[in-house]
C-alpha cells in the first residue's frame, strides 16, 4: 500500500509503506488474492411519498437544481481561522427535504453495497468539515470521483450538520458515485450523548432542533452497513463478527433498523482489531468484541475476501495496516477533537485492486504545522 502525503501545505508528496513508520520507502501492495421497523419510520416514509409524489420532468429538474445549488453552497463555505466556518444559513426547510429524499435514496439500495474498484475510501469525519472540504478538493467530488464513506459523520466536531447534509446531497444527486455507510455515531444511543443532538438544538432551537435530530436519525436508520469492492475488499465501520458466516447475511437486514447491543449489526459498527491469542475477545469499549489474526484469516478464507478496510479508531498516520496486512484502518479526521495530533488518511482502491493511502495534514494543528515548517 502506497502512502502519499497530501497535506494542506502544498509541498511535494512523499510515499511510503503504511507498515513502515519512518523509512519513507515507496511501496504499492496489491490486496492478497489466495429488525425491526418502527412506527415513526413507517409514518416518515409515507409522509415523504405523499410529499414527493409523482413529479413531472420540469419539477424534477427544479428539485435537482435546488439540490445542486445547496451542495455547491455548502462545499464552498468560507473557512475562517482555526477551522471555523462562516454562517452557512442552512434552513429547516432544506434539511427537511434533504432528509426525506436522502432517506428514500438509501432505502432504494441494498443493505450491502457492491461497487467496482476505482474508489476513494474515507474513515471517520466527526464534523471536521473544514478538513473534509480540503480533502475533497484533492480527491475530487462526485460525479468526477467515486467515494465511499465508512461512517461517523457527526459528533465530536462542531460541523456535523454541514458534513452530513453535503454528503447526503451528493448521494441524492449522484447515487452511483458516492456511498455512505453507517457508523456507531449514527445511532441515537451515541449521538445524543456526544454532541450531535446538542448541535441541532443550538442551531435551530430546542423544539426545531429536536425535530431536525429526529429527521437525521431516520436517515441514519436507513443507511447500509457494509460494502464490498470488486468482490475482494470488505468495508465497514467497525469490523468483522463471530456471528457472520456469509457476507450475504447483510442482505437480510430489514430497514429502517436499530442497532442491537450484541450480534452482527453491533459488531459491524463497533468491533476493533487487536493482537490477541484467540479469534475474538471482549472489547475494552464495553461493547462488541475485538478480533485477532485467526479471526480475520478465517473470515477472508471463508468469504474469499482479500482485505478488510474499516474505520472507528484514530490512528496517528491516518491509515494503519495490521493483521498480516489483511486489515486496514482509515481515519479521516485530522487533529481529532483538537487533542490528538494525528493525520487524516484516505485509501484509494484502483482498478487493479492496488490500495494507495494518502495523508492530509490539518491546517489547524499547531504541532503538525511546526513540524512541517522545520
XYZ file of C-alpha atoms in Angstrom:
374
model
C 0.000 0.000 0.000
C 1.462 3.291 -1.033
C 1.022 6.184 1.341
C 1.274 9.679 -0.104
C 1.325 12.860 1.913
C -1.397 15.180 0.689
C -1.131 17.835 3.350
C -2.512 21.309 3.068
C 0.945 22.833 2.994
C 1.164 22.267 -0.752
C 4.607 20.638 -0.569
C 5.639 17.775 -2.821
C 4.230 14.390 -1.923
C 6.194 11.630 -0.302
C 5.310 7.968 -0.393
C 5.968 5.122 1.957
C 4.547 1.816 3.071
C 1.982 2.361 5.860
C 3.568 -0.528 7.741
C 6.867 1.415 7.889
C 6.922 4.207 10.428
C 9.810 6.384 9.314
C 11.584 4.791 6.385
C 9.921 6.810 3.631
C 10.134 3.705 1.443
C 7.796 3.679 -1.558
C 5.781 0.538 -1.975
C 2.479 -0.493 -3.505
C 0.997 -3.766 -2.360
C -1.997 -5.373 -4.054
C -4.698 -6.848 -1.882
C -3.862 -10.539 -1.416
C -5.623 -12.971 -3.706
C -5.408 -16.507 -2.188
C -35.025 -5.552 12.839
C -37.392 -4.182 13.251
C -39.364 -1.346 11.535
C -40.651 1.356 13.898
C -43.995 3.156 13.599
C -42.318 6.560 13.333
C -40.136 5.367 10.482
C -43.146 3.962 8.610
C -45.010 7.252 9.015
C -41.943 9.170 7.834
C -41.790 7.059 4.669
C -45.470 7.687 3.948
C -45.008 11.397 4.591
C -42.147 11.561 2.127
C -44.014 9.607 -0.539
C -47.053 11.812 -0.213
C -44.969 14.994 -0.304
C -42.685 13.933 -3.112
C -45.447 12.346 -5.162
C -45.182 11.816 -8.904
C -43.286 14.790 -10.281
C -43.164 15.850 -13.865
C -39.870 16.346 -15.677
C -39.981 20.071 -15.006
C -40.469 19.592 -11.276
C -37.683 17.004 -11.084
C -35.359 19.426 -12.845
C -36.181 22.122 -10.281
C -35.517 19.715 -7.421
C -32.176 18.716 -8.904
C -31.148 22.322 -9.487
C -32.104 23.160 -5.914
C -30.006 20.297 -4.558
C -27.035 21.204 -6.747
C -27.186 24.802 -5.531
C -27.333 23.580 -1.946
C -24.345 21.244 -2.361
C -22.279 23.967 -4.030
C -23.181 26.470 -1.304
C -22.130 24.082 1.451
C -18.973 22.897 -0.324
C -17.772 26.467 -0.852
C -18.416 27.790 2.663
C -15.605 30.144 3.585
C -13.328 28.770 6.273
C -12.054 31.207 8.870
C -9.164 30.785 11.279
C -8.902 27.605 13.371
C -11.280 25.780 11.034
C -14.323 27.874 11.953
C -16.932 28.360 9.229
C -18.801 31.461 8.193
C -22.562 31.457 8.702
C -23.957 28.698 6.490
C -27.654 29.624 6.550
C -28.891 26.052 6.201
C -32.657 26.314 6.600
C -35.039 23.961 8.348
C -36.924 23.519 5.074
C -33.735 22.469 3.270
C -32.876 19.899 5.925
C -36.425 18.537 5.875
C -36.368 17.983 2.114
C -32.813 16.663 2.154
C -33.532 14.115 4.893
C -36.711 12.833 3.281
C -35.154 12.470 -0.158
C -31.910 11.110 1.250
C -33.739 8.502 3.283
C -35.630 7.321 0.227
C -32.371 7.118 -1.722
C -30.783 4.892 0.941
C -33.875 2.701 1.125
C -33.700 2.158 -2.637
C -30.284 0.489 -2.260
C -29.474 -2.890 -0.700
C -28.081 -3.074 2.869
C -24.867 -4.489 1.375
C -23.320 -2.212 -1.234
C -21.420 -3.783 -4.115
C -19.199 -1.403 -6.025
C -16.425 -1.739 -8.609
C -12.855 -0.680 -7.881
C -11.601 2.814 -8.622
C -12.944 4.443 -5.466
C -11.693 6.607 -2.559
C -12.443 5.246 0.916
C -12.845 7.653 3.854
C -12.909 6.869 7.566
C -14.390 8.907 10.427
C -15.126 12.593 9.735
C -16.768 13.637 13.037
C -17.853 17.081 11.955
C -14.361 18.146 10.838
C -15.924 19.903 7.876
C -13.078 22.310 7.069
C -10.621 19.441 6.681
C -13.144 17.319 4.765
C -13.625 20.181 2.318
C -9.870 20.461 1.733
C -9.501 16.705 1.290
C -12.341 16.685 -1.254
C -10.552 19.465 -3.141
C -7.715 16.974 -3.647
C -9.656 13.743 -4.238
C -12.397 15.279 -6.331
C -16.134 15.034 -5.747
C -18.981 13.225 -7.496
C -19.540 12.713 -10.343
C -15.842 13.122 -11.236
C -14.662 10.860 -8.400
C -16.322 7.885 -6.727
C -16.328 7.973 -2.917
C -17.094 5.509 -0.116
C -17.507 6.771 3.464
C -17.347 4.338 6.384
C -19.480 6.275 8.869
C -19.154 8.607 11.872
C -20.078 11.854 10.147
C -21.311 13.631 13.292
C -20.368 14.166 16.970
C -17.079 15.379 18.473
C -16.509 18.147 15.897
C -18.605 21.300 15.524
C -19.925 20.889 11.991
C -21.794 17.607 11.809
C -24.718 19.354 10.116
C -22.608 20.640 7.213
C -20.836 17.293 6.907
C -23.898 15.074 6.722
C -26.004 17.432 4.602
C -23.280 17.848 1.973
C -22.695 14.105 1.686
C -26.408 13.273 1.593
C -26.937 15.927 -1.093
C -24.210 14.272 -3.189
C -25.860 10.905 -2.549
C -29.208 12.114 -3.868
C -27.629 13.758 -6.910
C -25.042 11.097 -7.812
C -26.147 7.793 -6.220
C -23.681 5.624 -8.146
C -20.713 7.843 -7.313
C -20.945 8.052 -3.533
C -21.830 5.537 -0.822
C -22.380 6.322 2.852
C -22.182 3.514 5.414
C -23.449 3.718 8.974
C -21.060 4.134 11.899
C -21.611 3.790 15.626
C -22.162 7.555 15.898
C -25.114 7.273 13.525
C -27.168 5.868 16.405
C -29.313 7.717 18.939
C -27.658 5.939 21.856
C -24.345 7.576 20.913
C -25.024 10.856 19.130
C -27.485 12.135 21.726
C -24.577 11.965 24.210
C -21.561 13.034 22.136
C -22.651 16.265 20.551
C -24.997 15.977 17.581
C -28.284 16.405 19.476
C -26.873 19.468 21.219
C -25.596 20.813 17.877
C -29.105 20.556 16.394
C -30.645 22.309 19.412
C -28.027 25.072 19.437
C -28.507 25.836 15.749
C -32.284 25.550 15.451
C -33.644 25.963 18.981
C -34.823 23.159 21.233
C -38.150 22.398 19.520
C -36.966 22.581 15.903
C -33.599 21.123 16.894
C -35.299 18.032 18.282
C -37.287 17.761 15.049
C -34.178 18.056 12.897
C -32.406 15.492 15.059
C -35.296 13.058 14.551
C -35.192 13.573 10.778
C -31.451 12.887 10.692
C -31.989 9.799 12.869
C -34.426 8.396 10.287
C -31.742 8.910 7.636
C -29.152 7.088 9.758
C -31.565 4.186 10.377
C -31.774 3.664 6.616
C -28.059 3.634 5.782
C -26.322 0.465 4.582
C -23.920 -1.256 6.964
C -21.246 -2.688 4.693
C -19.789 -2.617 1.189
C -17.738 -4.937 -0.990
C -15.355 -3.517 -3.582
C -14.842 -5.686 -6.670
C -15.840 -8.815 -4.702
C -12.488 -8.728 -2.889
C -12.412 -5.900 -0.334
C -14.894 -5.817 2.544
C -15.611 -2.377 4.028
C -17.469 -1.386 7.176
C -17.133 0.996 10.097
C -16.041 -1.336 12.893
C -15.052 -4.828 11.893
C -15.887 -8.475 11.455
C -18.189 -10.515 13.678
C -18.212 -14.032 15.063
C -21.885 -14.037 14.036
C -21.007 -13.610 10.361
C -20.936 -16.759 8.265
C -21.557 -15.253 4.861
C -21.445 -11.661 3.622
C -24.888 -12.145 2.088
C -26.318 -12.049 5.635
C -26.368 -8.261 5.334
C -28.950 -8.506 2.560
C -31.494 -9.821 5.066
C -31.388 -6.705 7.244
C -34.815 -5.074 7.257
C -34.562 -1.314 7.226
C -35.103 1.076 8.902
C -33.314 -0.630 11.761
C -31.915 -0.013 15.214
C -28.542 -1.358 16.314
C -28.778 -4.181 18.832
C -26.414 -4.444 21.804
C -24.890 -7.709 20.556
C -24.665 -9.602 17.303
C -23.773 -8.918 13.691
C -25.101 -5.359 13.469
C -23.364 -4.310 16.674
C -20.007 -5.827 15.724
C -20.082 -4.332 12.225
C -20.042 -0.801 13.652
C -18.208 -1.390 16.966
C -15.573 -4.154 16.638
C -11.816 -3.451 16.654
C -8.736 -5.404 15.527
C -6.310 -6.344 18.294
C -3.269 -8.563 18.764
C -4.731 -11.440 20.783
C -4.150 -15.188 21.002
C -7.762 -16.036 20.227
C -10.221 -15.328 17.460
C -12.471 -12.956 19.429
C -12.427 -11.465 22.902
C -14.314 -8.876 24.933
C -13.684 -5.266 23.937
C -12.211 -2.614 26.259
C -15.004 -0.373 24.966
C -17.517 -2.447 26.915
C -19.495 -3.214 23.766
C -18.911 -5.705 20.931
C -15.649 -7.647 20.516
C -12.065 -7.356 19.410
C -10.879 -9.723 16.693
C -7.470 -11.309 16.250
C -5.352 -12.664 13.404
C -7.045 -16.068 13.352
C -10.478 -14.471 13.121
C -9.607 -12.323 10.126
C -7.816 -15.225 8.428
C -10.919 -17.378 8.848
C -13.151 -14.569 7.601
C -11.066 -13.940 4.482
C -10.770 -17.638 3.672
C -14.486 -18.257 4.239
C -15.673 -15.306 2.140
C -12.899 -15.192 -0.485
C -12.118 -11.640 0.655
C -8.557 -10.303 0.411
C -8.715 -7.216 2.614
C -10.911 -5.589 5.266
C -10.988 -1.773 5.247
C -12.538 -0.254 8.355
C -12.514 2.981 10.376
C -13.573 3.576 14.007
C -10.124 4.163 15.558
C -7.940 7.257 15.480
C -4.515 6.241 14.153
C -1.545 8.607 14.118
C -0.752 8.356 10.403
C -4.384 8.357 9.262
C -4.002 4.780 7.979
C -2.684 1.664 9.658
C -2.298 -1.867 8.286
C -2.486 -4.749 10.774
C -3.185 -8.475 10.944
C -0.716 -9.526 8.261
C -1.925 -6.662 6.035
C -5.403 -8.135 5.867
C -6.905 -5.251 7.853
C -6.541 -1.545 7.037
C -7.818 1.143 9.408
C -8.635 4.514 7.811
C -9.338 7.615 9.905
C -10.112 10.868 8.073
C -10.462 13.454 10.867
C -7.058 15.130 11.441
C -6.182 16.886 14.704
C -9.013 14.863 16.206
C -11.026 16.815 18.792
C -8.118 19.315 18.786
C -6.339 16.913 21.114
C -4.797 14.133 19.031
C -2.118 15.373 16.625
C -2.971 12.765 14.003
C -3.037 12.981 10.231
C -6.118 12.174 8.181
C -5.975 9.214 5.833
C -7.827 8.267 2.657
C -7.397 4.948 0.846
C -7.775 4.796 -2.928
C -8.549 1.363 -4.382
C -7.554 1.428 -8.040
C -8.959 -0.750 -10.801
C -6.225 -3.351 -10.229
C -7.117 -3.533 -6.514
C -3.904 -1.775 -5.558
C -4.507 0.291 -2.408
C -2.828 3.688 -2.259
C -3.033 5.564 1.033
C -2.954 9.358 1.132
C -2.467 11.622 4.119
C -3.835 15.060 4.893
C -2.293 17.358 7.470
C -4.702 19.681 9.252
C -4.002 23.371 8.766
C -5.228 23.923 12.299
C -2.901 21.595 14.217
C -0.118 23.800 15.661
C 2.240 20.886 16.313
C 1.936 19.453 12.797
C 2.445 22.896 11.297
C 5.590 23.402 13.385
C 6.944 20.084 12.155
C 6.204 20.925 8.516
C 7.968 24.264 8.788
C 11.121 22.899 10.444
